[in-house]
Amino acid sequence: MRVLEAGQNGLCVCVEDDGGARTEVMTDLVGAVGRGDKVLVHAGVAIARLA
Amino acid sequence: MKFVDEFRDAELGRVLASQIVAAVEPGRHYKVMEVCGGHTHTIYKYGVDDLLPENVELVHGPGCPVCVIPMGRVDDGIAVARQPNVILACFGDMMRVPGGEGTLLEAKAEGADVRMVYSPLDALRIAKENPDRELVFFAVGFETTAPSTALTLMRAKAEGVRNFSVFCNHVTIVPPLRALLQSPDLRLDGFIGPGHVSTVVGARPFEFIPADYAKPIVISGFEPLDLLQSVYMVLQQLAAGRCEVENQYKRVVPYDGNPRALAVLAEVFELRPHFEWRGLGFISHSGLKLSEAYRDFDAELRFDIPGVRVADPKACQCGEVLKGVIKPWECKVFGTACTPERPIGTCMVSSEGACAAYYNYGRFARERAVV
């Protein structure tokens, strides 16, 4: 998924690369993210950052 | 789309398929188990097995989290959902898994407040929106999903959300693999290792497979080319007489996993002495429960849970499918009494279940081949 909005408290808003619904995602496991970053999301948590 | 299109290139797929053909020894039969249900789904959806030579057989493993939940635990969830003032939240797949007392979806139709969520965080949000109700999250999944439950529990604790608890059914992947390797029913030549579990735990926990059982394992991504390349890597190891852990999914999986995720899991969970798996029976140290520090959030301590063990229906052969002993279409009720619309067994429920994947994508191809 792509980060749309980096929030506070370990949360961000992500969207699928091909569009689709926005999802709130926990980023505690990958550290700080910025808009446009790509992350692998599983059950609402980013488990890996994609290069 | 980056990370997707380049791994679905048909021409590259044909090249890999020809390399696989060249790598196999004529007259030798190869059995390779793909551990993860996500891999099973890709194999059938993209026809990966159609590109393999006849003597390379892919066997489906126990890595579908919904499929391995025993019926008794479903009944436990239904019993909690039927208690007054309870909202039970679970993933969508889980709602249709049959227990001895029906499904969570049927319990919902009968009046229980059962809600589908996409993440434990959604469940926590519902708890905060309903402070006068008890929210119970029916947690399932391997090490891929468990960090999400753990992080949500840490948030609930930090925010002082007292009406949130977890009915924990998280499991770990290594013990069932060890059980399968010790099973006399199954002769395997190698493994396609679970990509997303390995994102969390790394590749290192799988070193016992070459070390103790002299079998190769390749951690694989989930696109068709990932799987073809992983099969090729397993066959190359076999041809060279090697057995080791290789990581095909390096773009995502670090060899030592995600240390933050492992720390979170260690804080929130501890191993149960044993846990029941559908088709595999009780396996030591294969299930997680909440640690002492999170016992206040443990639904099994907060509610009366029947905890009755329920035998699978006699007609259902999910156990044999999960162990790779039979293929989905060899089950007596596959596609007749058991379909995705009216599943008897768990493997027909989830999209990661071998039976559902084969029913949705593979059965017509097989019918064509038979004709």
Short mmCIF file of C-alpha atoms in Angstrom, two decimals:
data_model
loop_
_atom_site.label_atom_id
_atom_site.label_comp_id
_atom_site.label_asym_id
_atom_site.label_seq_id
_atom_site.Cartn_x
_atom_site.Cartn_y
_atom_site.Cartn_z
CA MET A 1 0.00 0.00 0.00
CA ARG A 2 1.04 3.61 -0.45
CA VAL A 3 1.14 6.08 2.41
CA LEU A 4 -1.25 8.95 1.78
CA GLU A 5 -0.96 10.71 5.07
CA ALA A 6 1.55 10.19 7.84
CA GLY A 7 -0.24 10.70 11.12
CA GLN A 8 0.77 10.77 14.75
CA ASN A 9 0.89 8.12 17.44
CA GLY A 10 2.23 5.43 15.11
CA LEU A 11 -0.66 5.64 12.66
CA CYS A 12 -0.92 6.60 9.00
CA VAL A 13 -3.50 6.48 6.23
CA CYS A 14 -2.70 4.15 3.33
CA VAL A 15 -4.34 3.29 0.03
CA GLU A 16 -3.90 0.37 -2.38
CA ASP A 17 -1.67 1.21 -5.35
CA ASP A 18 -4.59 0.75 -7.73
CA GLY A 19 -6.90 2.99 -5.68
CA GLY A 20 -9.50 1.50 -3.38
CA ALA A 21 -10.47 2.32 0.15
CA ARG A 22 -8.28 4.28 2.52
CA THR A 23 -7.11 2.34 5.52
CA GLU A 24 -5.70 3.37 8.86
CA VAL A 25 -2.45 1.50 9.40
CA MET A 26 -0.17 1.09 12.42
CA THR A 27 3.45 1.86 11.58
CA ASP A 28 5.11 0.86 14.86
CA LEU A 29 7.04 -1.98 13.18
CA VAL A 30 8.57 0.00 10.32
CA GLY A 31 9.36 3.35 11.93
CA ALA A 32 8.42 6.79 10.62
CA VAL A 33 6.85 6.88 7.17
CA GLY A 34 6.21 9.72 4.77
CA ARG A 35 3.69 10.42 2.04
CA GLY A 36 4.35 8.19 -0.98
CA ASP A 37 6.25 5.49 0.92
CA LYS A 38 5.25 1.93 0.08
CA VAL A 39 4.61 -0.54 2.87
CA LEU A 40 3.48 -4.15 3.11
CA VAL A 41 0.35 -4.14 5.25
CA HIS A 42 -1.15 -7.13 7.02
CA ALA A 43 -4.25 -6.89 9.22
CA GLY A 44 -3.85 -3.15 9.71
CA VAL A 45 -0.15 -3.08 10.51
CA ALA A 46 2.78 -2.31 8.20
CA ILE A 47 5.11 -5.28 8.59
CA ALA A 48 7.73 -4.19 6.04
CA ARG A 49 8.79 -1.15 4.11
CA LEU A 50 9.20 -1.69 0.36
CA ALA A 51 12.23 -0.10 -1.33
CA MET B 1 2.31 -1.50 -10.95
CA LYS B 2 5.70 -1.68 -9.21
CA PHE B 3 6.37 -4.90 -7.30
CA VAL B 4 3.51 -6.60 -9.16
CA ASP B 5 3.72 -6.32 -12.96
CA GLU B 6 7.36 -7.36 -13.19
CA PHE B 7 6.53 -10.54 -11.26
CA ARG B 8 3.67 -11.51 -13.60
CA ASP B 9 5.60 -11.32 -16.88
CA ALA B 10 4.40 -14.22 -19.04
CA GLU B 11 7.58 -14.43 -21.14
CA LEU B 12 9.79 -14.62 -18.05
CA GLY B 13 7.41 -17.27 -16.72
CA ARG B 14 7.95 -19.40 -19.81
CA VAL B 15 11.73 -19.02 -19.46
CA LEU B 16 11.59 -20.12 -15.82
CA ALA B 17 9.30 -23.03 -16.72
CA SER B 18 11.83 -24.25 -19.32
CA GLN B 19 14.63 -23.95 -16.75
CA ILE B 20 12.58 -26.06 -14.34
CA VAL B 21 12.07 -28.72 -17.01
CA ALA B 22 15.82 -28.77 -17.60
CA ALA B 23 16.54 -29.05 -13.87
CA VAL B 24 14.48 -32.18 -13.15
CA GLU B 25 15.85 -35.66 -13.36
CA PRO B 26 13.72 -37.83 -15.68
CA GLY B 27 12.03 -40.67 -13.82
CA ARG B 28 12.30 -38.99 -10.44
CA HIS B 29 9.15 -37.68 -8.75
CA TYR B 30 9.51 -34.45 -6.78
CA LYS B 31 7.10 -33.46 -4.00
CA VAL B 32 7.45 -29.87 -2.85
CA MET B 33 5.16 -28.44 -0.17
CA GLU B 34 4.10 -24.81 -0.32
CA VAL B 35 3.49 -24.04 3.32
CA CYS B 36 1.45 -20.87 2.99
CA GLY B 37 -2.18 -20.59 1.91
CA GLY B 38 -1.32 -17.39 0.03
CA HIS B 39 0.99 -19.43 -2.17
CA THR B 40 -1.73 -22.03 -2.76
CA HIS B 41 -4.05 -19.24 -3.87
CA THR B 42 -1.46 -17.88 -6.35
CA ILE B 43 -0.66 -21.34 -7.70
CA TYR B 44 -4.27 -22.00 -8.65
CA LYS B 45 -5.18 -18.46 -9.64
CA TYR B 46 -2.31 -18.17 -12.11
CA GLY B 47 -2.04 -21.82 -13.13
CA VAL B 48 1.53 -22.09 -11.85
CA ASP B 49 1.24 -25.86 -11.50
CA ASP B 50 0.25 -26.12 -15.19
CA LEU B 51 3.71 -24.81 -16.09
CA LEU B 52 5.50 -27.52 -14.12
CA PRO B 53 6.56 -30.90 -15.50
CA GLU B 54 4.35 -33.82 -14.46
CA ASN B 55 6.98 -35.19 -12.11
CA VAL B 56 7.07 -31.98 -10.04
CA GLU B 57 4.14 -32.09 -7.63
CA LEU B 58 3.16 -29.18 -5.40
CA VAL B 59 1.64 -30.30 -2.10
CA HIS B 60 -0.42 -27.85 -0.06
CA GLY B 61 0.57 -27.23 3.54
CA PRO B 62 -1.05 -26.09 6.78
CA GLY B 63 -0.44 -22.34 6.38
CA CYS B 64 -4.02 -21.11 6.08
CA PRO B 65 -4.85 -19.58 9.48
CA VAL B 66 -8.60 -20.00 9.22
CA CYS B 67 -8.33 -23.58 7.96
CA VAL B 68 -6.46 -24.87 10.99
CA ILE B 69 -8.94 -23.58 13.59
CA PRO B 70 -10.64 -26.59 15.20
CA MET B 71 -14.41 -26.73 15.46
CA GLY B 72 -14.37 -26.48 19.24
CA ARG B 73 -12.71 -23.06 19.14
CA VAL B 74 -15.41 -21.83 16.72
CA ASP B 75 -18.04 -23.03 19.19
CA ASP B 76 -16.19 -21.20 21.96
CA GLY B 77 -16.38 -18.00 19.91
CA ILE B 78 -20.10 -18.51 19.32
CA ALA B 79 -20.65 -19.07 23.04
CA VAL B 80 -18.91 -15.77 23.82
CA ALA B 81 -20.87 -13.95 21.11
CA ARG B 82 -24.15 -15.19 22.62
CA GLN B 83 -23.38 -13.75 26.04
CA PRO B 84 -25.32 -10.61 26.94
CA ASN B 85 -23.77 -7.24 26.19
CA VAL B 86 -21.00 -8.74 24.04
CA ILE B 87 -19.88 -7.58 20.60
CA LEU B 88 -17.69 -10.21 18.96
CA ALA B 89 -15.44 -8.93 16.16
CA CYS B 90 -13.60 -11.16 13.72
CA PHE B 91 -12.13 -11.26 10.22
CA GLY B 92 -14.61 -11.96 7.42
CA ASP B 93 -13.36 -15.48 6.65
CA MET B 94 -13.82 -16.51 10.25
CA MET B 95 -17.55 -15.77 10.18
CA ARG B 96 -18.21 -18.69 7.83
CA VAL B 97 -16.06 -21.35 9.46
CA PRO B 98 -18.32 -24.17 10.63
CA GLY B 99 -18.18 -25.30 14.23
CA GLY B 100 -20.29 -27.95 15.88
CA GLU B 101 -22.86 -25.25 16.78
CA GLY B 102 -22.96 -23.64 13.33
CA THR B 103 -21.04 -20.55 12.25
CA LEU B 104 -20.54 -17.09 13.68
CA LEU B 105 -22.56 -15.80 10.74
CA GLU B 106 -25.48 -18.01 11.78
CA ALA B 107 -25.09 -16.84 15.37
CA LYS B 108 -25.30 -13.28 14.06
CA ALA B 109 -28.48 -14.15 12.14
CA GLU B 110 -29.92 -15.51 15.37
CA GLY B 111 -29.29 -12.23 17.17
CA ALA B 112 -25.71 -12.29 18.43
CA ASP B 113 -23.78 -9.08 17.76
CA VAL B 114 -20.99 -10.40 15.52
CA ARG B 115 -19.15 -7.86 13.39
CA MET B 116 -16.62 -8.24 10.61
CA VAL B 117 -13.45 -6.17 10.89
CA TYR B 118 -10.38 -5.74 8.71
CA SER B 119 -7.97 -5.39 11.62
CA PRO B 120 -7.80 -5.62 15.41
CA LEU B 121 -7.49 -1.83 15.38
CA ASP B 122 -11.01 -1.66 13.91
CA ALA B 123 -12.19 -3.83 16.79
CA LEU B 124 -10.57 -1.50 19.32
CA ARG B 125 -12.32 1.44 17.66
CA ILE B 126 -15.69 -0.33 18.06
CA ALA B 127 -14.88 -0.93 21.74
CA LYS B 128 -14.19 2.77 22.26
CA GLU B 129 -17.42 3.69 20.46
CA ASN B 130 -19.39 1.32 22.74
CA PRO B 131 -18.00 1.85 26.25
CA ASP B 132 -21.02 0.17 27.86
CA ARG B 133 -20.50 -3.07 25.88
CA GLU B 134 -17.80 -5.76 26.00
CA LEU B 135 -15.85 -6.06 22.74
CA VAL B 136 -14.16 -9.42 22.15
CA PHE B 137 -11.80 -9.80 19.20
CA PHE B 138 -11.58 -13.37 17.83
CA ALA B 139 -7.89 -13.38 16.95
CA VAL B 140 -6.59 -15.90 14.40
CA GLY B 141 -3.46 -16.09 12.31
CA PHE B 142 0.21 -16.94 12.26
CA GLU B 143 3.14 -14.71 13.16
CA THR B 144 2.13 -12.39 10.30
CA THR B 145 -1.11 -11.38 11.99
CA ALA B 146 -0.15 -11.71 15.64
CA PRO B 147 1.85 -8.43 15.71
CA SER B 148 -1.30 -6.53 14.75
CA THR B 149 -3.19 -8.06 17.66
CA ALA B 150 -0.24 -7.37 19.96
CA LEU B 151 0.09 -3.72 18.95
CA THR B 152 -3.65 -3.23 19.37
CA LEU B 153 -3.51 -4.72 22.87
CA MET B 154 -0.62 -2.39 23.72
CA ARG B 155 -2.74 0.55 22.56
CA ALA B 156 -5.75 -0.66 24.55
CA LYS B 157 -3.60 -0.95 27.65
CA ALA B 158 -1.96 2.45 27.15
CA GLU B 159 -5.32 4.13 26.54
CA GLY B 160 -7.01 2.32 29.43
CA VAL B 161 -9.72 0.72 27.29
CA ARG B 162 -11.21 -1.76 29.73
CA ASN B 163 -14.06 -3.17 27.62
CA PHE B 164 -11.72 -4.73 25.03
CA SER B 165 -10.46 -8.32 25.18
CA VAL B 166 -8.97 -10.91 22.84
CA PHE B 167 -9.99 -14.54 22.31
CA CYS B 168 -6.55 -15.63 21.23
CA ASN B 169 -6.16 -18.34 18.58
CA HIS B 170 -2.84 -17.23 17.15
CA VAL B 171 -0.54 -20.06 16.12
CA THR B 172 3.08 -20.44 15.10
CA ILE B 173 4.34 -22.11 11.93
CA VAL B 174 7.41 -24.07 12.99
CA PRO B 175 5.77 -26.71 15.26
CA PRO B 176 3.29 -27.98 12.61
CA LEU B 177 6.09 -28.16 10.04
CA ARG B 178 8.10 -30.25 12.44
CA ALA B 179 5.03 -32.44 13.05
CA LEU B 180 4.57 -32.92 9.31
CA LEU B 181 8.22 -33.84 8.84
CA GLN B 182 7.87 -36.45 11.57
CA SER B 183 4.70 -37.86 9.99
CA PRO B 184 5.05 -41.24 8.30
CA ASP B 185 2.16 -40.31 5.95
CA LEU B 186 4.14 -37.85 3.93
CA ARG B 187 7.34 -37.96 1.93
CA LEU B 188 8.48 -34.51 0.88
CA ASP B 189 11.53 -33.42 -1.09
CA GLY B 190 11.50 -29.76 -0.15
CA PHE B 191 9.53 -26.71 0.95
CA ILE B 192 8.41 -23.36 -0.40
CA GLY B 193 8.62 -21.29 2.77
CA PRO B 194 6.03 -18.74 3.92
CA GLY B 195 6.95 -15.24 2.74
CA HIS B 196 4.93 -13.04 5.02
CA VAL B 197 5.46 -15.06 8.20
CA SER B 198 9.16 -14.79 7.39
CA THR B 199 8.85 -11.01 7.10
CA VAL B 200 8.22 -11.12 10.84
CA VAL B 201 10.24 -14.12 12.07
CA GLY B 202 12.92 -14.15 9.37
CA ALA B 203 14.36 -17.16 7.58
CA ARG B 204 16.48 -18.36 10.48
CA PRO B 205 13.69 -20.32 12.31
CA PHE B 206 13.49 -22.64 9.29
CA GLU B 207 17.09 -23.75 9.54
CA PHE B 208 15.94 -26.89 11.39
CA ILE B 209 14.48 -28.21 8.12
CA PRO B 210 17.85 -28.68 6.38
CA ALA B 211 19.72 -29.26 9.64
CA ASP B 212 17.45 -31.92 11.18
CA TYR B 213 15.62 -33.34 8.15
CA ALA B 214 18.03 -32.71 5.26
CA LYS B 215 15.38 -30.95 3.13
CA PRO B 216 15.79 -27.70 1.20
CA ILE B 217 13.51 -24.73 1.82
CA VAL B 218 13.17 -21.52 -0.18
CA ILE B 219 11.31 -18.56 1.32
CA SER B 220 9.11 -17.27 -1.49
CA GLY B 221 7.17 -14.21 -2.55
CA PHE B 222 3.57 -14.39 -3.68
CA GLU B 223 3.57 -13.48 -7.36
CA PRO B 224 3.62 -16.23 -10.02
CA LEU B 225 7.26 -15.60 -10.98
CA ASP B 226 8.26 -15.70 -7.31
CA LEU B 227 6.80 -19.18 -7.02
CA LEU B 228 8.28 -20.45 -10.27
CA GLN B 229 11.70 -19.17 -9.27
CA SER B 230 11.36 -20.71 -5.80
CA VAL B 231 10.46 -24.11 -7.27
CA TYR B 232 13.49 -23.79 -9.53
CA MET B 233 15.71 -22.94 -6.53
CA VAL B 234 14.45 -26.00 -4.60
CA LEU B 235 15.11 -28.22 -7.63
CA GLN B 236 18.59 -26.74 -8.04
CA GLN B 237 19.39 -27.56 -4.43
CA LEU B 238 18.17 -31.12 -4.93
CA ALA B 239 20.16 -31.50 -8.16
CA ALA B 240 23.30 -30.28 -6.43
CA GLY B 241 22.72 -32.43 -3.35
CA ARG B 242 22.41 -29.32 -1.21
CA CYS B 243 19.85 -28.58 1.50
CA GLU B 244 19.73 -25.12 3.01
CA VAL B 245 17.47 -22.17 3.68
CA GLU B 246 17.40 -19.80 0.72
CA ASN B 247 15.51 -16.53 0.51
CA GLN B 248 13.89 -15.78 -2.84
CA TYR B 249 11.79 -12.98 -1.26
CA LYS B 250 14.73 -10.75 -0.34
CA ARG B 251 12.89 -7.63 -1.44
CA VAL B 252 10.73 -8.02 1.68
CA VAL B 253 12.18 -10.66 4.02
CA PRO B 254 15.28 -9.89 6.09
CA TYR B 255 17.06 -13.08 7.14
CA ASP B 256 16.54 -12.21 10.82
CA GLY B 257 13.00 -10.90 10.44
CA ASN B 258 11.58 -7.73 11.95
CA PRO B 259 13.14 -7.22 15.41
CA ARG B 260 10.46 -4.74 16.49
CA ALA B 261 7.73 -7.22 15.64
CA LEU B 262 9.51 -10.00 17.50
CA ALA B 263 9.86 -7.77 20.57
CA VAL B 264 6.16 -6.90 20.49
CA LEU B 265 5.21 -10.58 20.22
CA ALA B 266 7.47 -11.47 23.14
CA GLU B 267 5.89 -8.80 25.32
CA VAL B 268 2.24 -9.57 24.63
CA PHE B 269 2.17 -13.34 24.06
CA GLU B 270 3.52 -16.53 25.53
CA LEU B 271 3.40 -20.07 24.21
CA ARG B 272 0.63 -22.41 25.30
CA PRO B 273 1.77 -25.87 26.38
CA HIS B 274 -0.21 -27.27 23.47
CA PHE B 275 -2.89 -26.20 20.99
CA GLU B 276 -5.29 -28.16 18.83
CA TRP B 277 -4.99 -27.88 15.04
CA ARG B 278 -7.66 -29.09 12.70
CA GLY B 279 -6.44 -32.28 11.10
CA LEU B 280 -3.15 -32.27 12.95
CA GLY B 281 -4.38 -32.76 16.51
CA PHE B 282 -2.63 -31.24 19.52
CA ILE B 283 0.82 -29.84 18.81
CA SER B 284 3.13 -28.76 21.64
CA HIS B 285 4.05 -25.08 21.92
CA SER B 286 2.23 -24.21 18.71
CA GLY B 287 -0.34 -21.73 20.02
CA LEU B 288 -0.09 -18.32 21.65
CA LYS B 289 -1.94 -16.94 24.65
CA LEU B 290 -1.77 -13.54 26.27
CA SER B 291 1.15 -13.01 28.61
CA GLU B 292 0.75 -12.31 32.30
CA ALA B 293 1.16 -8.58 31.63
CA TYR B 294 -1.96 -8.68 29.40
CA ARG B 295 -4.09 -11.19 31.31
CA ASP B 296 -6.71 -8.50 32.00
CA PHE B 297 -7.41 -8.49 28.25
CA ASP B 298 -7.71 -12.26 27.93
CA ALA B 299 -11.27 -13.19 26.93
CA GLU B 300 -10.66 -16.77 28.12
CA LEU B 301 -10.27 -15.40 31.65
CA ARG B 302 -13.01 -12.78 31.36
CA PHE B 303 -15.79 -15.04 30.02
CA ASP B 304 -17.08 -18.56 30.51
CA ILE B 305 -15.65 -20.54 27.60
CA PRO B 306 -17.06 -24.08 27.07
CA GLY B 307 -13.72 -25.42 25.79
CA VAL B 308 -15.32 -28.59 24.44
CA ARG B 309 -13.38 -30.52 21.84
CA VAL B 310 -15.51 -31.24 18.76
CA ALA B 311 -14.67 -33.92 16.22
CA ASP B 312 -14.65 -32.97 12.54
CA PRO B 313 -17.55 -34.26 10.41
CA LYS B 314 -16.75 -37.74 9.16
CA ALA B 315 -17.23 -36.76 5.53
CA CYS B 316 -14.74 -33.89 5.78
CA GLN B 317 -11.13 -34.61 4.86
CA CYS B 318 -9.65 -31.19 5.63
CA GLY B 319 -7.11 -32.87 7.89
CA GLU B 320 -5.66 -34.90 5.04
CA VAL B 321 -5.72 -31.85 2.75
CA LEU B 322 -3.92 -29.73 5.36
CA LYS B 323 -1.27 -32.39 5.76
CA GLY B 324 -0.82 -32.65 2.00
CA VAL B 325 -1.83 -36.31 2.06
CA ILE B 326 -4.66 -35.82 -0.45
CA LYS B 327 -5.46 -33.14 -3.01
CA PRO B 328 -8.67 -31.11 -2.63
CA TRP B 329 -10.45 -32.92 -5.46
CA GLU B 330 -9.73 -36.27 -3.82
CA CYS B 331 -11.95 -35.40 -0.84
CA LYS B 332 -15.26 -37.28 -0.92
CA VAL B 333 -17.39 -34.15 -0.59
CA PHE B 334 -15.32 -31.68 -2.64
CA GLY B 335 -17.51 -29.65 -4.99
CA THR B 336 -20.63 -31.62 -4.17
CA ALA B 337 -21.74 -31.42 -0.53
CA CYS B 338 -18.90 -28.99 0.22
CA THR B 339 -18.65 -25.77 -1.82
CA PRO B 340 -17.60 -22.19 -0.99
CA GLU B 341 -21.29 -21.29 -0.68
CA ARG B 342 -21.99 -24.15 1.76
CA PRO B 343 -18.65 -25.28 3.19
CA ILE B 344 -18.38 -28.35 5.38
CA GLY B 345 -14.67 -27.98 6.01
CA THR B 346 -12.49 -24.97 6.72
CA CYS B 347 -10.36 -25.43 3.61
CA MET B 348 -13.40 -24.52 1.51
CA VAL B 349 -14.02 -21.27 3.44
CA SER B 350 -10.98 -19.07 3.14
CA SER B 351 -9.57 -17.88 -0.17
CA GLU B 352 -6.26 -19.21 1.17
CA GLY B 353 -7.76 -22.65 1.74
CA ALA B 354 -6.58 -25.24 -0.77
CA CYS B 355 -10.12 -26.47 -1.50
CA ALA B 356 -11.57 -22.99 -2.09
CA ALA B 357 -8.59 -21.97 -4.23
CA TYR B 358 -8.85 -25.12 -6.29
CA TYR B 359 -12.65 -24.86 -6.53
CA ASN B 360 -12.45 -21.24 -7.71
CA TYR B 361 -9.57 -21.51 -10.15
CA GLY B 362 -8.46 -25.06 -10.86
CA ARG B 363 -11.42 -27.38 -11.23
CA PHE B 364 -12.33 -26.38 -14.79
CA ALA B 365 -8.75 -26.81 -15.98
CA ARG B 366 -8.74 -30.30 -14.45
CA GLU B 367 -12.06 -31.14 -16.06
CA ARG B 368 -10.61 -30.09 -19.43
CA ALA B 369 -7.55 -32.27 -18.85
CA VAL B 370 -9.67 -35.29 -17.92
CA VAL B 371 -11.81 -34.94 -21.04
#
